[in-house]
Amino acid sequence: MQNQTKNCQNCKNDFTIEPDDFSFYEKINVPPPTFCPECRAVRRLTFRNERVWYRRTCDATNQPILSIFAPDSPYIVYEEKYWKSDAWDPMDYGRQYDSGRSFFEQLDELFKAVPHPNMTQKNNVNCEYTNYSLNGKNCYYCASFDEVEDSSYCFTNNTKIKNCLDLHVSSESEYSYELIDSKKCNRVVYAQNCESCVNSVLLYDCRNCSDCFGCVGLRNKQYCVFNQQYDKETYKSTISQLWDGGYSNKEQALNAFNELKLQVPHKFANITNSNDVSGDNISNARNCHYCYVARENVENCKYCYRVWENTKDGWDTYCAWKGSELFYEAHSIVGQRIFFSLYVWGGHDVEYSYNCFDCNNIFGCVGLRNKSYCAFNTQYTKEEYTELVTKIKEDMLTRKEYGEFLPTSISPFAYNETIAQDYFPLSEDEIKQKGYQFKIPEIKKYNISIINENIPENIRDVDESIINEIIECFHKGNCSDLCTTAFKITKEELQFYKNLNLPLPRLCPSCRHFRRVNLKNPMKLWNRACMCDKSNHDHGDKCKNEFKTPYSSDRPEIIYCETCYQKEIL
């Protein structure tokens, strides 16, 4: 097959379907997509509400709960432990497929009939205030994690974390704060794209560094300040002045650090130990293209975000891990041959299903556990199931439904409740113009006891009485970051700040989260050339290497190819 140019039925822009795409679609027997890659990504993300939680009552027990479903939404919501119990049976909501009606219309009706858990959790201990959480212990206000302990305000794919606050897509770290896309760090504060660093503050793109401050692009260094080498004693005395637990000093150091980041060349993308890949934040992968956060033995994937741990052969998926294989247009899945489905943790041969655990051979199901050969939550024999699914697919193909992910019109959430707003932010007017749902934020009426300007300047001036205060967020709700307008400090959080000599935050957890997201590169690629013009790099007056990069040409960073970057790195 040759490249084919199609026009996206959603944004009306042209996009290209490449030969390897056609090969994959043929392999899994689905028609080519009619949405462009970006619109397909947005469509999937509109089904994921990680952090917008509401107070409501459980529809089974009438007890107060936190829920990702708003109280006025048309969905039945059970407290998570009750939802997992034998007190009810999702098969009781089964129904027959009607070939005379749209499949998606019938699936939407099933969505609204079958109860949903207030949060999605599995194998947790003392993690009531968490969502999309696995194997956690003593976590507070965290979402999307696996194996995290004694941590707070950690969002989006944090794994094997202990005693950390405010993390984003980081792993195997302890006693650290404000990490982004980093791993194997201990007592590291404000770091991005770093690995195996210890006792350091303000790092970007550093490896195997310890006792460093405000550094960019260093390797195997110790006692450096803003990329300048010091002896141990001079380093300590310098740091004591730059980082004294005061908010003003922290802001000054952050400004100097951000200036240095623009002076030191950046590699075209954060890619390590990988072959034949394109995207960003990729390690130990091969033959992965337009992928973002692909790590730990990933291969043959395309248009994916967050795929890791021996995952392979997947297209257009957000979040697949632990040996997942052959998946397409999926969202948060573990298993094999999972297509057009969301929150399928364990199982194989699953299509158009939602929130199903350890199921095999199901189609159009919601909320099932340990079931096989079911459609629309109704049990069939293997032969009956095969015949029915064949009929459903034929009808869907006729209506041009089969091969498409679930339409955003049946998402349980408004656009601005979901992480689509994180990575593809839109204003209220833009959301409405594009036909997405918009949720008017709840009016916050907190009795603020400390206005932002009166937050103590230095952490040493803060005593335990702060945990009883309601602190005003600096944004005061005047932002697009889902600001809560106020926040509190927990006892454990206060001790964490004191241990790491950190000033109290001025932003609420949601605004801090968006600040981290805004530091990341977008999930887009541009064709660019290396900016290196150094004559000692053996390429003449200017390097001629070209690449795909998440840095657009109007960005201020200096972008190098792999070869020039390796020659320049310290």
Coordinates of C-alpha atoms in Angstrom, one line a residue, residues 80-81 84 121-130 133-142 145-151:
E80 CA -16.1 1.3 45.1
K81 CA -16.1 -1.5 47.7
K84 CA -17.0 -4.8 43.8
Q121 CA -9.1 1.4 42.5
K122 CA -7.5 -2.0 42.9
N123 CA -5.4 -3.6 45.7
N124 CA -5.0 -0.4 47.8
V125 CA -4.6 0.2 51.5
N126 CA -5.7 3.5 53.0
C127 CA -6.1 5.2 49.6
E128 CA -9.6 6.5 49.8
Y129 CA -8.7 9.8 48.1
T130 CA -7.2 8.2 44.9
S133 CA -5.0 3.6 41.4
L134 CA -3.3 0.2 41.8
N135 CA -1.3 -1.4 44.6
G136 CA -1.1 1.8 46.7
K137 CA -0.6 2.4 50.4
N138 CA -1.3 5.5 52.4
C139 CA -1.8 7.9 49.5
Y140 CA -3.8 11.1 49.5
Y141 CA -5.2 12.9 46.5
C142 CA -3.4 10.9 43.8
F145 CA -0.5 5.3 39.7
D146 CA 0.8 1.8 40.4
E147 CA 2.8 0.8 43.5
V148 CA 2.9 4.2 45.3
E149 CA 3.3 4.6 49.1
D150 CA 3.0 7.5 51.5
S151 CA 2.6 10.1 48.8

